[in-house]
Short mmCIF file of C-alpha atoms in Angstrom, two decimals:
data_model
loop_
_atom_site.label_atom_id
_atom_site.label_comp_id
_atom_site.label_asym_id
_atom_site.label_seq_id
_atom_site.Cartn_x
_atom_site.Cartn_y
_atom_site.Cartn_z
CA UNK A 29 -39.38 140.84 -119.13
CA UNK A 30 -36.23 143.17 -119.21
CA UNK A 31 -38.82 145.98 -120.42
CA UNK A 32 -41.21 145.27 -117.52
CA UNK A 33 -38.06 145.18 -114.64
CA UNK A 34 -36.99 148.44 -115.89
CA UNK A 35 -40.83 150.03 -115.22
CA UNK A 36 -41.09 148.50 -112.04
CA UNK A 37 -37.77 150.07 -111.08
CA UNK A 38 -38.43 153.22 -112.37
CA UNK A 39 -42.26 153.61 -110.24
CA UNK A 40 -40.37 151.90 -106.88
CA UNK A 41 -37.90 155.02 -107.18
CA UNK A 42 -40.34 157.51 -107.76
CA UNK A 43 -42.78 156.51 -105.09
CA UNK A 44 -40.43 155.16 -102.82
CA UNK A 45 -39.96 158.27 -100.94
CA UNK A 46 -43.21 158.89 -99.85
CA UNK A 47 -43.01 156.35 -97.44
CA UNK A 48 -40.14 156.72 -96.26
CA UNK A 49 -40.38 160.59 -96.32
CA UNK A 50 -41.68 160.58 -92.58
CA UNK A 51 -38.60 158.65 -91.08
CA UNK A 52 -35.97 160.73 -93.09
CA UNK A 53 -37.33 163.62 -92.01
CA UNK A 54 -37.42 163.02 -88.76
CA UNK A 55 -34.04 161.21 -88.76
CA UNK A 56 -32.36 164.30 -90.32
CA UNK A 57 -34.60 166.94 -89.06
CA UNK A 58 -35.54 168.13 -92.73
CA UNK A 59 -37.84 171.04 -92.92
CA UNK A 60 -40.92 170.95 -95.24
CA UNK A 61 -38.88 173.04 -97.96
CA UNK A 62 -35.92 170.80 -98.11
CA UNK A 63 -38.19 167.54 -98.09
CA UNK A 64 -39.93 169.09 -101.23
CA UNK A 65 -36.54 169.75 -103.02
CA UNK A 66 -35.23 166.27 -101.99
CA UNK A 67 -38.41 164.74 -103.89
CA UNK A 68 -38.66 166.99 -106.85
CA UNK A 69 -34.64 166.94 -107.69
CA UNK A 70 -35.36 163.61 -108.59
CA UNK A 71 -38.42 164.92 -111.22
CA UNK A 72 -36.20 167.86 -112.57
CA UNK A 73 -33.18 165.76 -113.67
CA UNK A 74 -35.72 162.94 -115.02
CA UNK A 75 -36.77 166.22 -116.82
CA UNK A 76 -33.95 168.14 -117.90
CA UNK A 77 -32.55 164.30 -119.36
CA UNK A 78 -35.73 163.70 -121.70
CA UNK A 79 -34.02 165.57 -125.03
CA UNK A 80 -30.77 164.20 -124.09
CA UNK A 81 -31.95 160.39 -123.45
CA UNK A 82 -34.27 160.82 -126.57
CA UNK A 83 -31.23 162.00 -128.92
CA UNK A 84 -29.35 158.96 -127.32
CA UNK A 85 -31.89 156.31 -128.37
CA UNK A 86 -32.20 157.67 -131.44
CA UNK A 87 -28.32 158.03 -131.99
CA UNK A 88 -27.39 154.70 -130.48
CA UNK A 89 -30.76 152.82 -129.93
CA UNK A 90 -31.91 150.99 -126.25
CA UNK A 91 -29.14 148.79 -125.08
CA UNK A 92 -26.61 151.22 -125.18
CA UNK A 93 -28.56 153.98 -123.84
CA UNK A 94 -30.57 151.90 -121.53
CA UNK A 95 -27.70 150.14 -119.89
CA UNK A 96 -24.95 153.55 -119.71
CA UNK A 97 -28.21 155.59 -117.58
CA UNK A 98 -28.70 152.70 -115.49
CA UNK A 99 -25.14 153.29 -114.20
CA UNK A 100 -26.34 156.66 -112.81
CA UNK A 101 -29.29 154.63 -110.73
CA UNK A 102 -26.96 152.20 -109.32
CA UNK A 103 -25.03 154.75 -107.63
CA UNK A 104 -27.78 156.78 -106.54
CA UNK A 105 -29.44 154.29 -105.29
CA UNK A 106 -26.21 153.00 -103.44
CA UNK A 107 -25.62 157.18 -102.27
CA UNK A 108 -29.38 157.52 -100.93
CA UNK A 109 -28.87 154.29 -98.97
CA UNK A 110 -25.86 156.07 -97.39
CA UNK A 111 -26.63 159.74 -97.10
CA UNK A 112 -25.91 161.96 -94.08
CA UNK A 113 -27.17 165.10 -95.23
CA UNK A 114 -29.74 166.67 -97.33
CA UNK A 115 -27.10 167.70 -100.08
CA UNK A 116 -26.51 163.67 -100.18
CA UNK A 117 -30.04 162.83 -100.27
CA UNK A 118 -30.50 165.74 -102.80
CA UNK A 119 -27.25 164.32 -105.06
CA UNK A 120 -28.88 160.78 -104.96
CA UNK A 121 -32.14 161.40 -106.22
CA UNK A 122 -30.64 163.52 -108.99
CA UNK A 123 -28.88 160.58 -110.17
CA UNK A 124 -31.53 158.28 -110.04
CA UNK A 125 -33.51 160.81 -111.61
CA UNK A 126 -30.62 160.94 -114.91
CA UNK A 127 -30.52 157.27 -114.42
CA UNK A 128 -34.63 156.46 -114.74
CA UNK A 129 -35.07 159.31 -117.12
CA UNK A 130 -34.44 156.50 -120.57
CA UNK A 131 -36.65 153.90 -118.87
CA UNK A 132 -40.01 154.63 -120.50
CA UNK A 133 -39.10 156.85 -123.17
CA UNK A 134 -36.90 153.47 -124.16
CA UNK A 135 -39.32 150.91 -123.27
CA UNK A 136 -42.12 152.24 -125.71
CA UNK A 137 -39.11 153.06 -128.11
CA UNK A 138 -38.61 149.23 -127.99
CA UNK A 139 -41.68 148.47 -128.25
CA UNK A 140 -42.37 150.98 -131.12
CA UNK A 141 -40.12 148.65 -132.80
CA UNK A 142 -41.68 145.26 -132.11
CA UNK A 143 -45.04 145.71 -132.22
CA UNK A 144 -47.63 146.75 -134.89
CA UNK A 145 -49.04 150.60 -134.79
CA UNK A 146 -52.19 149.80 -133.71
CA UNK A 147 -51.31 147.59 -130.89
CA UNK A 148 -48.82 149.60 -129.54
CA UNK A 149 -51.50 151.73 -127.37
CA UNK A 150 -52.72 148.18 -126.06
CA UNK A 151 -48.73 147.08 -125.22
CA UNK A 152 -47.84 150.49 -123.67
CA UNK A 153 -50.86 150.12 -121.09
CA UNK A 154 -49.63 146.25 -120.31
CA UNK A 155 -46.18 147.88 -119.76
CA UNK A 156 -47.39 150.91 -117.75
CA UNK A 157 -49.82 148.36 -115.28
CA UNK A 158 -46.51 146.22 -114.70
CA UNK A 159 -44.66 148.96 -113.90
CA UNK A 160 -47.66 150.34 -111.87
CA UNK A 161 -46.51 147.35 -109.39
CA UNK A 162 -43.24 148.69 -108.51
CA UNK A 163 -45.22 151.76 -107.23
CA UNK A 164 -47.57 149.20 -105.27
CA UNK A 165 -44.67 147.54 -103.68
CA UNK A 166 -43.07 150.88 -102.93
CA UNK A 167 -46.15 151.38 -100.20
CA UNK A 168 -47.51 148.81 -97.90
CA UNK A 169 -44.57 146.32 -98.77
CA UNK A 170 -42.53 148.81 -98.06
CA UNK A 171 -43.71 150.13 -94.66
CA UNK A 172 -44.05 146.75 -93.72
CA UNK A 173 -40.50 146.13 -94.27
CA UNK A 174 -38.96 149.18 -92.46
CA UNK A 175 -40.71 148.25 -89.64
CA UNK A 176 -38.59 145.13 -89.17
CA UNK A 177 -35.51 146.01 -91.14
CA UNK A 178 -33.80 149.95 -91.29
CA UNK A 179 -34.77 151.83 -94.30
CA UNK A 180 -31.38 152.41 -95.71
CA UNK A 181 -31.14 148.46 -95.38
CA UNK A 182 -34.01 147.52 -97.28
CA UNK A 183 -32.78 150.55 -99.83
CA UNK A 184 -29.05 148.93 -100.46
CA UNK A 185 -30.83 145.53 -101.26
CA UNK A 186 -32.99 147.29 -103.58
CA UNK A 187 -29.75 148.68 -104.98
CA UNK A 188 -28.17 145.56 -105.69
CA UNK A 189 -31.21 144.35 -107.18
CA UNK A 190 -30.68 147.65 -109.61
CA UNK A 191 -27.78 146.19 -110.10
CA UNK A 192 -28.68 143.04 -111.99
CA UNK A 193 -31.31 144.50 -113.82
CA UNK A 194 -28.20 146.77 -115.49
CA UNK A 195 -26.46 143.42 -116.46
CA UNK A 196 -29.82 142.15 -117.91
CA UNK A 197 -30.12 144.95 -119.77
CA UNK A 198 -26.37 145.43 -121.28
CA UNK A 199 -26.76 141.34 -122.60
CA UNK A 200 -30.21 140.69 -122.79
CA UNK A 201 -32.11 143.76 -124.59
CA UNK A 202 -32.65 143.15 -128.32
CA UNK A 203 -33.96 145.66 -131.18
CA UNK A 204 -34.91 143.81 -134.14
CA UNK A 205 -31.72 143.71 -136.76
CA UNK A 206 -33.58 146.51 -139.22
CA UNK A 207 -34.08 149.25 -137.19
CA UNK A 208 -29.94 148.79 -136.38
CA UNK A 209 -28.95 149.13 -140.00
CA UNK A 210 -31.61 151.74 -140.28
CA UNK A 211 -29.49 153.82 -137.46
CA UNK A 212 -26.51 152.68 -138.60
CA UNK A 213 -27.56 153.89 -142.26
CA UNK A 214 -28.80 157.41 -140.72
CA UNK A 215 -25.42 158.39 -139.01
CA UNK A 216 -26.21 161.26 -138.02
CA UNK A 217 -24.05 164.28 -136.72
CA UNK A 218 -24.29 166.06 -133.08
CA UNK A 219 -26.19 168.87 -135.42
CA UNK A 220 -28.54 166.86 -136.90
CA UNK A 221 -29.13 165.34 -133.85
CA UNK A 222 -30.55 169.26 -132.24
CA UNK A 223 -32.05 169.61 -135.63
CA UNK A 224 -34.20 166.65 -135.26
CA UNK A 225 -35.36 167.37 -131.38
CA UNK A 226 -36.30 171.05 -132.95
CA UNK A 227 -38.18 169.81 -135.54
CA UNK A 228 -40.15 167.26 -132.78
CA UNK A 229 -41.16 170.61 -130.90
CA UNK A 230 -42.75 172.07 -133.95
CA UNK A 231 -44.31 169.48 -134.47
CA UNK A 232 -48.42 170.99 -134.90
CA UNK A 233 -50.14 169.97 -131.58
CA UNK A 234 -46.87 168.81 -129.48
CA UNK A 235 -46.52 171.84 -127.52
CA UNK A 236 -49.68 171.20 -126.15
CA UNK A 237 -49.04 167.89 -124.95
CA UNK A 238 -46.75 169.92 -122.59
CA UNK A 239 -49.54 170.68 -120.17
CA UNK A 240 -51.18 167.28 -119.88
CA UNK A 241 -48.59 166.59 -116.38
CA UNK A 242 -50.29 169.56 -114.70
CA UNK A 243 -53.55 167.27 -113.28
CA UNK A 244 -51.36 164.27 -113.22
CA UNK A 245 -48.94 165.97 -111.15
CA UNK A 246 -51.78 165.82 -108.16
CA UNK A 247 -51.05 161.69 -107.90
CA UNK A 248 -47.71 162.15 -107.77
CA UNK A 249 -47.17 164.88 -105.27
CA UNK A 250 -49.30 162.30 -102.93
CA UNK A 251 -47.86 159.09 -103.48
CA UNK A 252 -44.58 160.25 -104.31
CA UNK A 253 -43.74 162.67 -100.80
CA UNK A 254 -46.86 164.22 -99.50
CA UNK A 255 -49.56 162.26 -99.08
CA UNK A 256 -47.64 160.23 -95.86
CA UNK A 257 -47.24 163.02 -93.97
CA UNK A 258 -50.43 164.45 -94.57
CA UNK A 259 -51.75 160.89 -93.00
CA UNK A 260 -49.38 161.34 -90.23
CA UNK A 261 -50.46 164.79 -89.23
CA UNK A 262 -53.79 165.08 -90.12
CA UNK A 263 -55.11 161.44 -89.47
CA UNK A 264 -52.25 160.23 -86.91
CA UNK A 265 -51.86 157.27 -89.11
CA UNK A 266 -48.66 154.98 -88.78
CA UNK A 267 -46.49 153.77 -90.90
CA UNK A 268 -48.75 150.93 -91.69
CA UNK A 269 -51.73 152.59 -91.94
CA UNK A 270 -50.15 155.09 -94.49
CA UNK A 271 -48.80 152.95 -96.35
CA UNK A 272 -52.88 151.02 -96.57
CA UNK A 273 -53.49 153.74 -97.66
CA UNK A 274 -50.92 154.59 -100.66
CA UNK A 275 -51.40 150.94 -101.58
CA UNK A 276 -54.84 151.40 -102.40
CA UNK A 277 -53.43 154.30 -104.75
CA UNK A 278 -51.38 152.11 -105.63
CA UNK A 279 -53.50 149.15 -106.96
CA UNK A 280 -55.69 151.67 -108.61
CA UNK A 281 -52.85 152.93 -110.56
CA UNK A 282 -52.32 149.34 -111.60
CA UNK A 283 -55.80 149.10 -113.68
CA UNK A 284 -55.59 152.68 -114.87
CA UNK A 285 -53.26 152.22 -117.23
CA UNK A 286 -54.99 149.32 -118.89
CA UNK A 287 -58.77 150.70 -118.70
CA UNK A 288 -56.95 154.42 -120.35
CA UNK A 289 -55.89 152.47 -123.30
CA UNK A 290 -59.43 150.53 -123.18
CA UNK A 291 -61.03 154.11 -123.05
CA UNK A 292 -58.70 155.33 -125.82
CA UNK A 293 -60.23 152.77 -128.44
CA UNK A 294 -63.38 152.27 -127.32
CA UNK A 295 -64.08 156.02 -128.07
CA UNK A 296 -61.55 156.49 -130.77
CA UNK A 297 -59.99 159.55 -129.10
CA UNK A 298 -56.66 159.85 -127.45
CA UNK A 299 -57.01 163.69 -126.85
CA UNK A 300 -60.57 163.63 -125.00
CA UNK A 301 -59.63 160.49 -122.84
CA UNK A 302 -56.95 163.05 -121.07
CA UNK A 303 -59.04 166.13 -121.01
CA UNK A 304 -62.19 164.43 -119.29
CA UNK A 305 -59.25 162.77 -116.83
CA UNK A 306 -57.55 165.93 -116.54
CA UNK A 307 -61.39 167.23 -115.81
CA UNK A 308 -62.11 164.78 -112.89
CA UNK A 309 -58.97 164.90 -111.15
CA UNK A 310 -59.58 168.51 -110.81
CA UNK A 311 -62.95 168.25 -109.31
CA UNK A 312 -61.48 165.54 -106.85
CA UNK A 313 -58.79 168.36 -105.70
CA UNK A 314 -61.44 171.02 -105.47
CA UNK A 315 -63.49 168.31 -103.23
CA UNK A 316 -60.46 167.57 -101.01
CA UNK A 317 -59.26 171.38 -100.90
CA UNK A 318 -63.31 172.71 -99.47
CA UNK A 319 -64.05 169.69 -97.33
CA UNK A 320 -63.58 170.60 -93.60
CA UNK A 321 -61.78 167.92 -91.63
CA UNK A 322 -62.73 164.85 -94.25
CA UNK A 323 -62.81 161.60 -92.75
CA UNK A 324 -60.15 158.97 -93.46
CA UNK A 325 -62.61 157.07 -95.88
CA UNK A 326 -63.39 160.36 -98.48
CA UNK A 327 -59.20 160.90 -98.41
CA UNK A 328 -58.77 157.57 -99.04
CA UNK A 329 -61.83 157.39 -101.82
CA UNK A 330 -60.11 160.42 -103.27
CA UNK A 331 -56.45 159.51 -103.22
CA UNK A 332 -57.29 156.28 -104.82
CA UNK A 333 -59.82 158.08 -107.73
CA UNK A 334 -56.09 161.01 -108.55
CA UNK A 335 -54.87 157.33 -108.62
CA UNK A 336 -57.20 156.08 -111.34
CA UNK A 337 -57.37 159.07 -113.15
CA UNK A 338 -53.82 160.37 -113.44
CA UNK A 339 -52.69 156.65 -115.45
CA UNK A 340 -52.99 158.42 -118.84
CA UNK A 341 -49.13 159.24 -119.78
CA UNK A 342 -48.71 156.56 -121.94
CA UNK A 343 -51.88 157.75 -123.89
CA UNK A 344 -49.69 160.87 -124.57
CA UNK A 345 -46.43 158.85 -125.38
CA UNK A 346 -48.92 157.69 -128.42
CA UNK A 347 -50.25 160.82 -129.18
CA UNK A 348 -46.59 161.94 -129.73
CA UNK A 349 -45.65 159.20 -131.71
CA UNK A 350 -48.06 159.88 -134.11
CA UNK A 351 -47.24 163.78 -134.34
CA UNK A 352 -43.55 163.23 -135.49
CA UNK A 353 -41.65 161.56 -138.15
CA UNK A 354 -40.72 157.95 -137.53
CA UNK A 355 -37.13 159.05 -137.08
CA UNK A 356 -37.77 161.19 -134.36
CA UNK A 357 -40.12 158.85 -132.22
CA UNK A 358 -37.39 159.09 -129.48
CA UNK A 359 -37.50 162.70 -129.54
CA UNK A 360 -41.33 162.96 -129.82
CA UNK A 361 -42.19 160.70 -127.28
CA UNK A 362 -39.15 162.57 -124.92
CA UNK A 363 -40.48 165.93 -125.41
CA UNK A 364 -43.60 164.90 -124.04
CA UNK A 365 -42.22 163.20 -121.06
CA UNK A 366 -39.85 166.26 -120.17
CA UNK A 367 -43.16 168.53 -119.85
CA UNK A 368 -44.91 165.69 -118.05
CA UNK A 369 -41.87 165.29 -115.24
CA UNK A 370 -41.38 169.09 -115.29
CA UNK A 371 -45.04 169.59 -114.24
CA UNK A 372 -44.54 166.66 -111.54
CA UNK A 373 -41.04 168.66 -109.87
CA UNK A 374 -42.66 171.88 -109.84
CA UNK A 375 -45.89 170.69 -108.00
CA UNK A 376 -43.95 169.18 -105.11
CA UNK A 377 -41.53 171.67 -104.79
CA UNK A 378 -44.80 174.40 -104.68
CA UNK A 379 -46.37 172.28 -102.37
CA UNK A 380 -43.62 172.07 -100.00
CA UNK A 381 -42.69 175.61 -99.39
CA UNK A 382 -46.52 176.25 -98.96
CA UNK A 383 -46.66 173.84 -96.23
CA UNK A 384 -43.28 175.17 -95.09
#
């Protein structure tokens, strides 16, 4: 349960701007460009914090790690409730970003631990459909709730909620008593430690896993900042009405996850699950890209199918676990994630200067 609180909060953070993009920029009078680097600061520290939050699980397992980042997204959280300025906004989100950047990477490291190889795939996708919900309730719920409460209100009592899950965390999380003694036995120096997230990069076949976040990237950049205030200016949605919308995303998310790892085993191939994905979400962006003046049911078919599509990263989490040594499954599986989130930052900061 711990495991599945720290996914929600991690897909409520990330997607939580895109509702509430509209009303901040308006309220601060952010240009295009400065919305963009508001949402992706959050992406590049979750990026730039992969090796380090990796070597940390490794060196000092999941509680520890888990419950010392979560410290970071308490006060973020707490800032971006309070911000006044587009530096503050922009200093929030990078600490949420440092904060959230452990959450997966240490969920499947946890669950790595628990559960047999060939169920972990099956797990991960259980995990990553949970989680999918925090992104659900980050969209209708959410617009719904602004509209009756101010957003930096309804942010501070997601804060506190933040809050507890940190407590739950620091006493609750459990790794089983082997893989402790295993660390302990390990002790490993600061050197090793580089040595180890090295030797995960040359891994054969892990640099490529470094380009499966370009097609997801397109999901993101929608339901994370852009896709409201395309549905604002394009469609003259409200905030209900975009938020519909991004819940349909949303819910589609929700099953992806699941019917990836269903897809996975059914055809026995990881690697050809994400290329066909990877495939159809870039015929969907060619569709949406050379369709004059779509109507509101083709975006909303589309957004929901980038939706469907994009739920593969914990399909590459597995891919990476199986690449590396089992002593480096922290590394491996953060490696992968840093190229994933890296992909993610640059898209929406791209796609905001070119609608700037």
């Amino acid at each position: 349960s711990v495991l599945y609180a720290l996914g929600f909060t991690n897909l409520f953070l990330r997607c939580s701007l895109g509702i509430l993009a509209p009303t901040i920029a308006s309220e601060m009078q952010l240009s295009p460009e400065t919305l963009s680097l508001v949402a992706s600061s959050f992406f590049f520290a979750y990026a730039l914090m992969q090796i380090p939050s990796g070597m940390l699980l490794d060196r000092f397992g999941a509680r520890g790690t888990l419950s010392t980042l979560l410290l970071f997204t308490t006060a973020g959280a707490a800032l971006f409730s309070f911000a006044e300025s587009s530096a503050e906004l922009i200093l929030a989100r990078v600490l949420m970003g440092i904060g959230c950047a452990g959450i997966f990477s240490g969920a499947f490291f946890v669950i790595n631990q628990w559960v047999a190889p060939e169920k972990v795939v099956t797990q991960s996708g259980i995990l990553h459909s949970f989680a999918a919900i925090g992104g659900l309730c980050a969209t209708a719920p959410l617009a719904a709730l602004i509209t009756f409460y101010p957003w930096r209100a309804a942010f501070l009592a997601f804060t506190a909620g933040v809050a507890v899950l940190l407590v739950a965390v620091a006493f609750g999380l459990r790794e089983p008593a082997h893989a402790v003694a295993a660390r302990r036995q390990r002790r490993e120096t600061l050197s090793n430690v580089l040595v180890g997230v090295s030797r995960a990069v040359a891994q054969p076949g892990m640099k490529r896993l470094f380009m499966v976040g370009i097609p997801l990237s397109a999901q993101t950049t929608l339901i994370g900042v852009w896709g409201a205030p395309y549905l604002r200016d394009v469609h003259g949605l409200d905030e209900i009405g975009r938020g519909n919308v991004l819940l349909v995303m949303a819910i589609l998310s929700v099953f992806g996850h699941s019917f990836m790892g269903f897809l996975a085993r059914y055809f026995n191939s990881i690697k050809w699950v994400i290329i066909g994905c990877a495939l159809i979400i870039f015929a969907l962006d060619l569709v949406l890209a050379l369709t004059q003046a779509p109507p509101l049911w083709l975006v909303t078919a589309i957004f929901a199918a980038l939706a469907f599509f994009a739920m593969y990263p914990m399909l590459a989490f597995s891919h990476a676990r199986a690449l590396v040594p089992g002593e480096l499954v922290g590394r491996g599986v953060a490696v992968t994630n840093m190229g994933i989130m890296s992909a993610i930052a640059v898209s929406q900061l791209v796609f905001g200067w070119i609608v700037g």
